[in-house]
Amino acid sequence: MTAPKKLFIKTYGCQMNVYDSERMAEALGGQGYEQTATAEDADMILLNTCHIREKAAEKVYSELGRYKGLKADKPDLKIGVAGCVAQAEGQEIMRRQPMVDLVVGPQSYHRLPEMEARVSQGDKALDTDFPEEDKFERLKSRPKAARGPTAFLTVQEGCDKFCAFCVVPYTRGAEVSRPAARILDEARDLVERGVREITLLGQNVNAYHGAGPDGSDYTLARLIWDLDKVDGLERIRFTTSHPNDMTDDLIEAHGTCAKLMPYLHLPVQSGSDRILKRMNRSHTAESYLALIERIRAARPDILMSGDFIVGFPEETEADFQATLDLIEAVEYGYAYSFKYSARPGTPAAERAEVDAAEADDRLQRLQALITRQQRDIQQSMVGRTVNVLFEKPGRFEGQMVGKSDYLHAVHVTDATLSAGQIAPVRIVEAGANSLAGVLA
Ligand code: SAH
Ligand code: SF4
Ligand code: F3S
C-alpha cells in the first residue's frame, strides 16, 4: 500500500463553497488523498474561491504567490483553483500564475478525479463547463465517517435574478434544484453520522422547486416538512433567501414547524426604491417591510438578518438615509454590509461610482446602527431561557459552545455537557460576540 497523498483545501466565500469543499475532499479521497491542515505538507493545494467582490477575487492571487516557494521546493506539488474565480477567469488564472495545474468551475466538480489523474501525469487540466449530468449524484459522499452536530446541505444552486451588481448568475449559472428524494437521503445519512442540525443551502434557496418524491414540483416548505419527519434531525435552517420567493407556505412553516429555527436571512440590499430599481431587485422597501410583518405575524420572535450594499452607483445621501430608515424599522439581529464593488461583466459595472470616501463613511454609519441593534437584541436575551445545540469545547476548561435557536453563540461551563446535546440554557450575560449562560 502506498502512503496517502495529502490534500490542503482553503475555502473562501459563502457556505456553498464550504459544502463544495467537503464534496471535493471526498471525491479526491477516492484518488488516494487525505486532508491536511497545512499547505506545507500537501501534495495538492486546492483553493476554493469567491468572486463576489474585487477584494475576494484578488485574495486568490496573493495566496497563490505564497505557494511559489513551496512549489520550487517540491516540484511534484499540484496546485488547483476551484470556485467562482475559476469559473469567471478560467484560463486567465493559468496565464497570470503558470504554476497553477488545475482550474475547475463549480459545475464540474464531479470531474475532479479524472482531472487529477491528468494533472498527476504532468498535464494541465481546465474545466469550466456547465455540463448536463447531475453533479451532486456523481459527487455522492463516500466515507461514512462520524461528523459534528451541524451540517450544510446544498439543495439549490445558481440564480436567475440577475441583480445588477452580482456575479453569481454568471459564476454558478442558472437556477437548478435537486430532487427532494436525493436531499432526504443525504439528510438521513448525515443524521446517521451524528448531525442534528441541517442548514439547507442555495444562492436562492427559497426559489427551490425540485421534483418531489411523487414527481410533483416541490417548494422549499414541502421539503422542510419532509425533513421534519426525519428522526434524529432536530433543527432545520435555510439560507440565502430572496424576498420575492418568500411563499405563503414557507412563511406559515415558520409558525408551525417546530424544527424550523426562528432565524431568517433575508437580504434587502437597500432601502431606497430608486436604488432597488437600478439594482434590478424587483421588490420595494415597502413590500419588504410588509413581508417582514407577515413573517413576524407567523413567528413573532423570529430573528431577522440581512445584507446591505452601500455606495451602489448613483446612491445619494437621501437614498442612503432611506436604507438607515429601513434598518430602524426592521431591527436586525445580524446583518452583513458591504461597500459596492464593481464586478466585470455585470450591468452596474458600467455606471458612475459613488465617491470612495463617501461610501466608506456610509458603510461606517450603517455598521454602527446595525451593531447597536445587534447588541440590543443580544442584551434582550439576558434572563431568557433558550435551547442551545452544543457543538464543541470552548476556550476554557469545562466550557462548551453552541448555538441558540436564534443562532447566537452561547457558552456554558458545565462538565456534563457534550457535543451534539441540545439543552435549555438561561442566558446570564451578553458579550460583544456571544452570550454566556447556565443550564436551566
Ligand atoms: N443570493 C444572495 C446573496 C449572494 S451574495 C441574495 O440574493 O441576497 C452575498 C451578498 O454579497 C449579497 O447579498 C450582497 O449584499 C453582497 N454583494 C453581492 N455583489 C456585490 C458587489 N458587487 N459589491 C458589494 N457587495 C456585493
Ligand atoms: Fe446575486 Fe442574490 Fe441577486 Fe441572485 S438574487 S443575482 S445571487 S444578489
Ligand atoms: Fe462567492 Fe461564489 Fe459564493 S462568488 S459568495 S463563492 S457563490
Short mmCIF file of C-alpha atoms and ligand atoms in Angstrom, two decimals:
data_model
loop_
_atom_site.label_atom_id
_atom_site.label_comp_id
_atom_site.label_asym_id
_atom_site.label_seq_id
_atom_site.Cartn_x
_atom_site.Cartn_y
_atom_site.Cartn_z
CA MET A 1 0.00 0.00 0.00
CA THR A 2 1.27 3.46 -0.86
CA ALA A 3 1.07 6.24 1.70
CA PRO A 4 -1.93 8.52 1.15
CA LYS A 5 -1.24 11.76 -0.68
CA LYS A 6 -2.09 14.91 1.21
CA LEU A 7 -4.68 17.46 0.16
CA PHE A 8 -4.87 21.01 1.52
CA ILE A 9 -8.08 22.90 0.73
CA LYS A 10 -8.55 26.57 1.52
CA THR A 11 -12.13 27.81 1.28
CA TYR A 12 -13.29 31.37 0.64
CA GLY A 13 -16.75 32.88 0.16
CA CYS A 14 -20.17 31.55 1.06
CA GLN A 15 -21.40 28.41 2.84
CA MET A 16 -21.99 26.79 -0.51
CA ASN A 17 -18.24 26.75 -1.00
CA VAL A 18 -17.84 25.10 2.40
CA TYR A 19 -20.23 22.36 1.27
CA ASP A 20 -18.45 22.03 -2.07
CA SER A 21 -15.03 21.76 -0.42
CA GLU A 22 -16.29 18.80 1.63
CA ARG A 23 -17.56 17.13 -1.56
CA MET A 24 -14.26 17.77 -3.38
CA ALA A 25 -12.27 16.31 -0.48
CA GLU A 26 -14.45 13.21 -0.65
CA ALA A 27 -14.08 12.94 -4.43
CA LEU A 28 -10.30 13.19 -4.16
CA GLY A 29 -10.38 10.71 -1.27
CA GLY A 30 -11.16 8.14 -3.95
CA GLN A 31 -7.88 9.15 -5.65
CA GLY A 32 -5.90 8.35 -2.51
CA TYR A 33 -5.86 11.81 -0.91
CA GLU A 34 -6.43 12.58 2.71
CA GLN A 35 -6.86 16.11 4.03
CA THR A 36 -4.16 18.04 5.84
CA ALA A 37 -4.46 21.31 7.73
CA THR A 38 -1.20 22.80 6.46
CA ALA A 39 -0.18 23.78 2.94
CA GLU A 40 3.45 22.83 3.66
CA ASP A 41 2.58 19.11 3.96
CA ALA A 42 0.42 18.99 0.87
CA ASP A 43 0.83 17.09 -2.38
CA MET A 44 -2.08 19.05 -3.74
CA ILE A 45 -3.35 22.51 -2.80
CA LEU A 46 -6.85 23.45 -3.83
CA LEU A 47 -8.19 26.99 -3.42
CA ASN A 48 -11.98 27.16 -3.44
CA THR A 49 -12.50 30.78 -4.38
CA CYS A 50 -15.07 33.59 -4.29
CA HIS A 51 -15.62 36.27 -6.93
CA ILE A 52 -18.31 38.32 -5.24
CA ARG A 53 -16.19 41.44 -4.59
CA GLU A 54 -12.88 42.54 -6.02
CA LYS A 55 -11.06 42.00 -2.71
CA ALA A 56 -12.31 38.42 -2.52
CA ALA A 57 -11.08 37.66 -6.03
CA GLU A 58 -7.67 39.28 -5.53
CA LYS A 59 -7.02 37.16 -2.41
CA VAL A 60 -6.58 34.18 -4.71
CA TYR A 61 -3.59 35.68 -6.46
CA SER A 62 -1.88 36.78 -3.27
CA GLU A 63 -2.42 33.30 -1.82
CA LEU A 64 -1.02 31.67 -4.97
CA GLY A 65 2.00 33.96 -4.72
CA ARG A 66 2.69 32.50 -1.27
CA TYR A 67 2.85 28.97 -2.71
CA LYS A 68 5.62 29.81 -5.19
CA GLY A 69 8.35 28.79 -2.76
CA LEU A 70 6.55 25.55 -1.87
CA LYS A 71 6.32 24.58 -5.48
CA ALA A 72 10.00 25.38 -6.03
CA ASP A 73 10.95 23.04 -3.15
CA LYS A 74 8.52 20.33 -4.19
CA PRO A 75 8.09 20.23 -7.98
CA ASP A 76 5.50 17.42 -7.69
CA LEU A 77 3.16 19.66 -5.71
CA LYS A 78 -0.06 20.24 -7.67
CA ILE A 79 -1.97 23.49 -7.37
CA GLY A 80 -5.64 23.81 -8.28
CA VAL A 81 -8.13 26.68 -8.31
CA ALA A 82 -11.84 25.87 -7.91
CA GLY A 83 -14.91 28.01 -7.20
CA CYS A 84 -16.27 31.22 -8.61
CA VAL A 85 -12.95 32.84 -9.61
CA ALA A 86 -12.14 29.66 -11.54
CA GLN A 87 -15.47 29.94 -13.32
CA ALA A 88 -15.13 33.66 -14.02
CA GLU A 89 -11.49 33.75 -15.10
CA GLY A 90 -10.78 30.24 -16.39
CA GLN A 91 -7.62 30.10 -18.49
CA GLU A 92 -6.64 33.61 -17.39
CA ILE A 93 -5.64 32.17 -14.00
CA MET A 94 -3.04 29.90 -15.62
CA ARG A 95 -1.82 32.83 -17.69
CA ARG A 96 -1.33 35.04 -14.61
CA GLN A 97 0.04 32.17 -12.50
CA PRO A 98 1.62 29.50 -14.73
CA MET A 99 2.30 27.27 -11.71
CA VAL A 100 -1.44 26.51 -11.48
CA ASP A 101 -2.06 22.95 -12.72
CA LEU A 102 -5.82 22.70 -12.50
CA VAL A 103 -8.78 25.09 -12.85
CA VAL A 104 -12.27 23.76 -12.17
CA GLY A 105 -15.59 25.63 -12.11
CA PRO A 106 -18.36 24.83 -9.59
CA GLN A 107 -20.45 22.82 -12.04
CA SER A 108 -17.64 20.40 -12.92
CA TYR A 109 -16.51 19.13 -9.51
CA HIS A 110 -17.64 15.60 -10.23
CA ARG A 111 -14.96 15.54 -12.95
CA LEU A 112 -12.18 16.27 -10.45
CA PRO A 113 -10.91 12.67 -10.08
CA GLU A 114 -10.36 12.41 -13.80
CA MET A 115 -8.76 15.87 -13.89
CA GLU A 116 -6.47 14.92 -11.00
CA ALA A 117 -5.34 11.84 -12.92
CA ARG A 118 -4.35 14.02 -15.87
CA VAL A 119 -2.56 16.52 -13.65
CA SER A 120 -0.58 13.78 -11.89
CA GLN A 121 0.71 12.76 -15.34
CA GLY A 122 2.15 16.25 -15.67
CA ASP A 123 -0.63 17.73 -17.82
CA LYS A 124 -2.73 20.81 -17.10
CA ALA A 125 -6.50 20.47 -16.64
CA LEU A 126 -9.18 23.12 -17.16
CA ASP A 127 -12.94 22.63 -16.94
CA THR A 128 -15.41 25.48 -16.64
CA ASP A 129 -18.32 23.84 -18.47
CA PHE A 130 -21.93 23.77 -17.32
CA PRO A 131 -22.45 20.06 -18.06
CA GLU A 132 -25.85 18.39 -18.22
CA GLU A 133 -25.10 15.48 -15.88
CA ASP A 134 -26.13 15.54 -12.22
CA LYS A 135 -23.06 16.78 -10.39
CA PHE A 136 -24.48 16.06 -6.93
CA GLU A 137 -25.38 12.47 -7.76
CA ARG A 138 -21.85 11.84 -9.01
CA LEU A 139 -20.31 13.58 -6.02
CA LYS A 140 -22.10 11.28 -3.58
CA SER A 141 -20.39 11.18 -0.27
CA ARG A 142 -18.30 8.01 0.03
CA PRO A 143 -16.94 7.74 3.57
CA LYS A 144 -19.39 7.16 6.37
CA ALA A 145 -17.20 8.91 8.90
CA ALA A 146 -18.75 10.44 12.01
CA ARG A 147 -19.07 14.21 11.92
CA GLY A 148 -20.05 17.19 14.03
CA PRO A 149 -23.61 18.08 15.04
CA THR A 150 -24.23 20.66 12.29
CA ALA A 151 -24.01 20.35 8.52
CA PHE A 152 -24.71 22.23 5.32
CA LEU A 153 -26.71 20.60 2.56
CA THR A 154 -26.97 22.23 -0.86
CA VAL A 155 -30.49 21.88 -2.28
CA GLN A 156 -30.46 24.53 -4.97
CA GLU A 157 -27.72 26.21 -6.93
CA GLY A 158 -27.38 29.13 -9.29
CA CYS A 159 -29.55 32.19 -9.75
CA ASP A 160 -31.83 33.64 -12.43
CA LYS A 161 -32.36 37.00 -10.73
CA PHE A 162 -29.50 38.99 -12.27
CA CYS A 163 -29.22 41.76 -9.71
CA ALA A 164 -27.23 44.46 -11.50
CA PHE A 165 -24.20 44.18 -9.17
CA CYS A 166 -23.89 40.43 -8.81
CA VAL A 167 -21.63 37.81 -10.40
CA VAL A 168 -23.45 34.74 -9.07
CA PRO A 169 -25.72 34.15 -12.10
CA TYR A 170 -22.55 34.06 -14.22
CA THR A 171 -20.32 32.02 -11.92
CA ARG A 172 -22.89 29.50 -10.69
CA GLY A 173 -25.14 29.50 -13.71
CA ALA A 174 -28.90 29.14 -13.98
CA GLU A 175 -31.05 28.12 -11.05
CA VAL A 176 -31.17 24.34 -10.58
CA SER A 177 -32.94 22.43 -7.77
CA ARG A 178 -32.00 18.92 -6.67
CA PRO A 179 -34.73 16.27 -6.42
CA ALA A 180 -36.23 16.04 -2.91
CA ALA A 181 -35.61 12.28 -2.62
CA ARG A 182 -31.84 12.77 -3.01
CA ILE A 183 -31.82 15.56 -0.44
CA LEU A 184 -33.76 13.40 2.01
CA ASP A 185 -31.31 10.51 1.50
CA GLU A 186 -28.40 12.82 2.14
CA ALA A 187 -30.08 14.24 5.24
CA ARG A 188 -30.73 10.75 6.68
CA ASP A 189 -27.12 9.83 6.02
CA LEU A 190 -25.92 12.96 7.83
CA VAL A 191 -28.16 12.20 10.80
CA GLU A 192 -26.77 8.64 10.99
CA ARG A 193 -23.32 10.20 11.20
CA GLY A 194 -24.26 12.40 14.16
CA VAL A 195 -25.72 15.53 12.58
CA ARG A 196 -28.61 17.15 14.46
CA GLU A 197 -28.95 20.44 12.60
CA ILE A 198 -29.00 20.89 8.84
CA THR A 199 -28.78 24.21 7.03
CA LEU A 200 -30.26 23.93 3.55
CA LEU A 201 -28.20 25.96 1.12
CA GLY A 202 -28.87 27.73 -2.15
CA GLN A 203 -27.93 31.07 -3.67
CA ASN A 204 -31.67 31.48 -3.90
CA VAL A 205 -32.77 28.73 -1.59
CA ASN A 206 -36.41 29.74 -1.22
CA ALA A 207 -36.84 29.55 -5.00
CA TYR A 208 -36.32 25.78 -4.55
CA HIS A 209 -38.60 23.88 -6.93
CA GLY A 210 -37.10 20.38 -7.14
CA ALA A 211 -39.08 17.28 -8.03
CA GLY A 212 -40.90 15.83 -5.03
CA PRO A 213 -40.77 12.11 -4.23
CA ASP A 214 -44.06 11.71 -6.13
CA GLY A 215 -42.73 13.62 -9.15
CA SER A 216 -44.71 16.80 -8.45
CA ASP A 217 -42.96 20.17 -8.22
CA TYR A 218 -41.94 20.80 -4.63
CA THR A 219 -41.50 24.03 -2.73
CA LEU A 220 -38.91 24.67 -0.04
CA ALA A 221 -41.68 24.47 2.56
CA ARG A 222 -42.71 20.99 1.39
CA LEU A 223 -39.09 19.87 1.52
CA ILE A 224 -38.80 21.24 5.07
CA TRP A 225 -41.95 19.34 6.12
CA ASP A 226 -40.43 16.11 4.77
CA LEU A 227 -37.20 16.79 6.64
CA ASP A 228 -39.26 17.49 9.75
CA LYS A 229 -40.18 13.77 9.71
CA VAL A 230 -36.55 12.60 9.75
CA ASP A 231 -35.98 11.09 13.20
CA GLY A 232 -32.89 12.39 14.94
CA LEU A 233 -32.81 15.62 12.94
CA GLU A 234 -33.66 18.32 15.45
CA ARG A 235 -33.12 21.62 13.70
CA ILE A 236 -33.60 22.95 10.17
CA ARG A 237 -32.33 26.25 8.79
CA PHE A 238 -32.02 27.60 5.26
CA THR A 239 -30.06 30.34 3.54
CA THR A 240 -29.99 32.57 1.41
CA SER A 241 -33.47 33.74 0.53
CA HIS A 242 -34.79 36.36 -1.86
CA PRO A 243 -37.74 38.49 -0.68
CA ASN A 244 -39.73 37.72 -3.83
CA ASP A 245 -39.61 33.98 -3.21
CA MET A 246 -40.98 34.02 0.36
CA THR A 247 -44.05 31.93 -0.44
CA ASP A 248 -47.09 31.68 1.85
CA ASP A 249 -46.37 28.04 2.74
CA LEU A 250 -42.82 28.95 3.78
CA ILE A 251 -43.99 31.83 5.97
CA GLU A 252 -46.56 29.53 7.52
CA ALA A 253 -43.93 26.85 8.17
CA HIS A 254 -42.05 29.37 10.31
CA GLY A 255 -45.08 29.46 12.58
CA THR A 256 -45.94 25.77 12.62
CA CYS A 257 -42.83 23.65 12.03
CA ALA A 258 -41.12 23.16 15.39
CA LYS A 259 -37.82 22.04 13.83
CA LEU A 260 -37.59 25.14 11.64
CA MET A 261 -35.48 27.62 13.60
CA PRO A 262 -36.64 31.21 14.29
CA TYR A 263 -33.96 32.87 12.21
CA LEU A 264 -34.26 34.24 8.69
CA HIS A 265 -31.59 35.75 6.49
CA LEU A 266 -33.45 37.92 4.02
CA PRO A 267 -31.17 40.33 2.16
CA VAL A 268 -32.70 43.62 1.05
CA GLN A 269 -29.52 45.45 -0.16
CA SER A 270 -31.02 48.97 0.01
CA GLY A 271 -33.97 50.86 1.49
CA SER A 272 -34.30 53.23 -1.46
CA ASP A 273 -36.81 52.24 -4.14
CA ARG A 274 -34.87 54.24 -6.72
CA ILE A 275 -31.70 52.25 -5.99
CA LEU A 276 -33.55 48.94 -5.66
CA LYS A 277 -34.92 49.51 -9.13
CA ARG A 278 -31.46 50.25 -10.50
CA MET A 279 -30.23 47.11 -8.74
CA ASN A 280 -32.92 45.10 -10.55
CA ARG A 281 -34.12 43.78 -7.19
CA SER A 282 -37.84 43.67 -8.15
CA HIS A 283 -39.06 44.50 -4.64
CA THR A 284 -39.54 47.82 -2.88
CA ALA A 285 -38.71 48.90 0.65
CA GLU A 286 -42.43 48.88 1.41
CA SER A 287 -43.04 45.38 0.02
CA TYR A 288 -40.05 44.13 2.03
CA LEU A 289 -41.36 45.67 5.25
CA ALA A 290 -44.85 44.27 4.58
CA LEU A 291 -43.29 40.84 4.06
CA ILE A 292 -41.44 41.03 7.37
CA GLU A 293 -44.67 41.98 9.06
CA ARG A 294 -46.30 38.81 7.71
CA ILE A 295 -43.32 36.68 8.75
CA ARG A 296 -43.43 38.15 12.25
CA ALA A 297 -47.17 37.56 12.44
CA ALA A 298 -46.43 33.86 11.81
CA ARG A 299 -43.43 33.74 14.17
CA PRO A 300 -43.26 36.82 16.41
CA ASP A 301 -39.82 36.06 17.91
CA ILE A 302 -38.05 35.38 14.60
CA LEU A 303 -34.60 36.94 14.41
CA MET A 304 -34.04 38.79 11.15
CA SER A 305 -30.76 39.06 9.33
CA GLY A 306 -29.90 40.87 6.12
CA ASP A 307 -27.33 42.01 3.58
CA PHE A 308 -26.68 45.61 2.53
CA ILE A 309 -24.67 47.26 -0.20
CA VAL A 310 -23.67 50.88 0.32
CA GLY A 311 -22.34 53.18 -2.36
CA PHE A 312 -24.13 51.49 -5.23
CA PRO A 313 -23.71 53.70 -8.36
CA GLU A 314 -25.72 56.93 -8.10
CA GLU A 315 -26.67 56.33 -4.44
CA THR A 316 -27.32 59.76 -2.87
CA GLU A 317 -27.30 60.71 0.80
CA ALA A 318 -31.12 60.61 0.67
CA ASP A 319 -31.06 57.07 -0.76
CA PHE A 320 -28.68 56.04 1.99
CA GLN A 321 -30.91 57.65 4.60
CA ALA A 322 -33.79 55.51 3.29
CA THR A 323 -31.63 52.43 3.97
CA LEU A 324 -30.99 53.58 7.54
CA ASP A 325 -34.74 54.16 7.96
CA LEU A 326 -35.48 50.64 6.77
CA ILE A 327 -32.93 49.20 9.21
CA GLU A 328 -34.52 51.21 12.04
CA ALA A 329 -37.91 49.77 11.08
CA VAL A 330 -36.78 46.13 10.87
CA GLU A 331 -34.37 45.82 13.82
CA TYR A 332 -31.86 43.22 12.68
CA GLY A 333 -30.29 40.60 14.89
CA TYR A 334 -27.48 40.21 12.38
CA ALA A 335 -26.52 41.97 9.17
CA TYR A 336 -23.74 41.82 6.65
CA SER A 337 -22.87 45.05 4.90
CA PHE A 338 -20.53 45.71 2.03
CA LYS A 339 -19.18 48.62 0.09
CA TYR A 340 -20.21 48.28 -3.52
CA SER A 341 -17.53 46.66 -5.67
CA ALA A 342 -17.82 46.87 -9.46
CA ARG A 343 -17.64 43.41 -10.98
CA PRO A 344 -16.57 42.94 -14.59
CA GLY A 345 -19.42 41.83 -16.84
CA THR A 346 -22.27 42.98 -14.57
CA PRO A 347 -24.57 45.81 -15.75
CA ALA A 348 -23.77 48.10 -12.79
CA ALA A 349 -20.04 47.99 -13.60
CA GLU A 350 -20.71 50.43 -16.46
CA ARG A 351 -22.15 53.10 -14.17
CA ALA A 352 -20.59 56.10 -12.43
CA GLU A 353 -19.38 55.18 -8.95
CA VAL A 354 -20.03 56.99 -5.69
CA ASP A 355 -17.00 58.78 -4.23
CA ALA A 356 -14.97 56.17 -2.30
CA ALA A 357 -14.58 58.26 0.87
CA GLU A 358 -18.31 58.97 0.89
CA ALA A 359 -19.07 55.24 0.51
CA ASP A 360 -16.66 54.42 3.36
CA ASP A 361 -18.38 56.94 5.58
CA ARG A 362 -21.81 55.50 4.79
CA LEU A 363 -20.61 51.97 5.49
CA GLN A 364 -19.35 53.06 8.90
CA ARG A 365 -22.61 54.78 9.77
CA LEU A 366 -24.64 51.79 8.65
CA GLN A 367 -22.47 49.36 10.59
CA ALA A 368 -22.73 51.48 13.73
CA LEU A 369 -26.53 51.29 13.54
CA ILE A 370 -26.52 47.55 12.91
CA THR A 371 -24.08 46.94 15.76
CA ARG A 372 -26.37 48.85 18.09
CA GLN A 373 -29.38 46.76 17.04
CA GLN A 374 -27.42 43.53 17.31
CA ARG A 375 -26.26 44.43 20.83
CA ASP A 376 -29.77 45.42 21.93
CA ILE A 377 -31.18 42.11 20.75
CA GLN A 378 -28.36 40.15 22.41
CA GLN A 379 -28.92 42.13 25.61
CA SER A 380 -32.65 41.33 25.47
CA MET A 381 -31.74 37.63 25.66
CA VAL A 382 -30.36 38.05 29.20
CA GLY A 383 -32.75 36.37 31.65
CA ARG A 384 -34.41 34.31 28.92
CA THR A 385 -34.14 30.55 28.58
CA VAL A 386 -33.18 29.37 25.09
CA ASN A 387 -32.35 25.99 23.59
CA VAL A 388 -28.71 25.52 22.69
CA LEU A 389 -27.20 22.86 20.43
CA PHE A 390 -23.69 22.34 21.77
CA GLU A 391 -21.04 21.97 19.08
CA LYS A 392 -17.58 21.93 20.63
CA PRO A 393 -15.45 22.68 23.70
CA GLY A 394 -14.88 26.35 24.44
CA ARG A 395 -11.69 28.18 25.29
CA PHE A 396 -11.84 27.40 29.00
CA GLU A 397 -11.75 24.14 30.94
CA GLY A 398 -15.19 22.50 31.11
CA GLN A 399 -16.74 25.06 28.76
CA MET A 400 -18.91 24.11 25.78
CA VAL A 401 -20.06 26.41 22.99
CA GLY A 402 -23.06 26.06 20.77
CA LYS A 403 -25.82 28.00 19.03
CA SER A 404 -29.19 29.06 20.30
CA ASP A 405 -32.31 28.65 18.17
CA TYR A 406 -31.70 32.27 17.15
CA LEU A 407 -28.16 31.43 16.03
CA HIS A 408 -26.48 33.33 18.83
CA ALA A 409 -23.23 31.77 20.00
CA VAL A 410 -23.71 30.65 23.62
CA HIS A 411 -21.13 29.29 26.05
CA VAL A 412 -21.83 27.34 29.19
CA THR A 413 -19.39 25.92 31.72
CA ASP A 414 -20.66 22.52 32.77
CA ALA A 415 -18.66 19.31 32.72
CA THR A 416 -21.71 17.15 31.99
CA LEU A 417 -22.28 18.68 28.55
CA SER A 418 -21.20 17.01 25.34
CA ALA A 419 -21.21 17.93 21.65
CA GLY A 420 -24.49 17.17 19.90
CA GLN A 421 -26.56 17.74 23.03
CA ILE A 422 -29.47 20.21 22.99
CA ALA A 423 -30.28 21.76 26.35
CA PRO A 424 -32.25 24.71 27.72
CA VAL A 425 -29.92 27.45 28.87
CA ARG A 426 -30.70 30.54 30.91
CA ILE A 427 -28.73 33.47 29.50
CA VAL A 428 -26.90 35.40 32.21
CA GLU A 429 -24.64 37.72 30.24
CA ALA A 430 -24.34 39.24 26.77
CA GLY A 431 -20.81 39.85 25.46
CA ALA A 432 -19.80 41.51 22.21
CA ASN A 433 -19.95 38.35 20.11
CA SER A 434 -21.50 35.71 22.30
CA LEU A 435 -23.83 35.01 25.18
CA ALA A 436 -22.99 33.27 28.45
CA GLY A 437 -25.50 31.03 30.19
CA VAL A 438 -26.17 28.33 32.74
CA LEU A 439 -28.11 25.11 32.26
CA ALA A 440 -31.76 25.79 33.11
N1 SAH B 1 -28.14 35.23 -3.06
C1 SAH B 1 -27.99 36.13 -2.05
C2 SAH B 1 -26.62 36.73 -1.83
C3 SAH B 1 -25.48 36.44 -2.69
S1 SAH B 1 -24.01 37.34 -2.46
C4 SAH B 1 -29.00 37.24 -2.23
O1 SAH B 1 -29.71 37.28 -3.18
O2 SAH B 1 -29.06 38.12 -1.42
C5 SAH B 1 -23.96 37.85 -0.80
C6 SAH B 1 -24.03 39.31 -0.62
O3 SAH B 1 -22.90 39.94 -1.17
C7 SAH B 1 -25.21 39.98 -1.31
O4 SAH B 1 -26.38 39.86 -0.60
C8 SAH B 1 -24.74 41.39 -1.43
O5 SAH B 1 -25.10 42.15 -0.30
C9 SAH B 1 -23.23 41.27 -1.50
N2 SAH B 1 -22.74 41.58 -2.85
C10 SAH B 1 -23.01 40.91 -3.99
N3 SAH B 1 -22.40 41.52 -5.03
C11 SAH B 1 -21.74 42.59 -4.54
C12 SAH B 1 -20.93 43.62 -5.12
N4 SAH B 1 -20.71 43.67 -6.43
N5 SAH B 1 -20.41 44.56 -4.30
C13 SAH B 1 -20.64 44.53 -2.97
N6 SAH B 1 -21.40 43.59 -2.38
C14 SAH B 1 -21.94 42.62 -3.14
FE1 SF4 B 2 -26.89 37.70 -6.75
FE2 SF4 B 2 -28.66 37.07 -4.89
FE3 SF4 B 2 -29.27 38.83 -6.78
FE4 SF4 B 2 -29.01 36.26 -7.38
S1 SF4 B 2 -30.59 37.19 -6.05
S2 SF4 B 2 -28.21 37.96 -8.56
S3 SF4 B 2 -27.36 35.65 -6.03
S4 SF4 B 2 -27.71 39.05 -5.16
FE1 F3S B 3 -18.61 33.93 -3.62
FE2 F3S B 3 -19.38 32.28 -5.46
FE3 F3S B 3 -20.41 32.11 -3.05
S1 F3S B 3 -18.91 34.38 -5.76
S2 F3S B 3 -20.36 34.21 -2.37
S3 F3S B 3 -18.34 31.75 -3.59
S4 F3S B 3 -21.46 31.78 -4.95
#
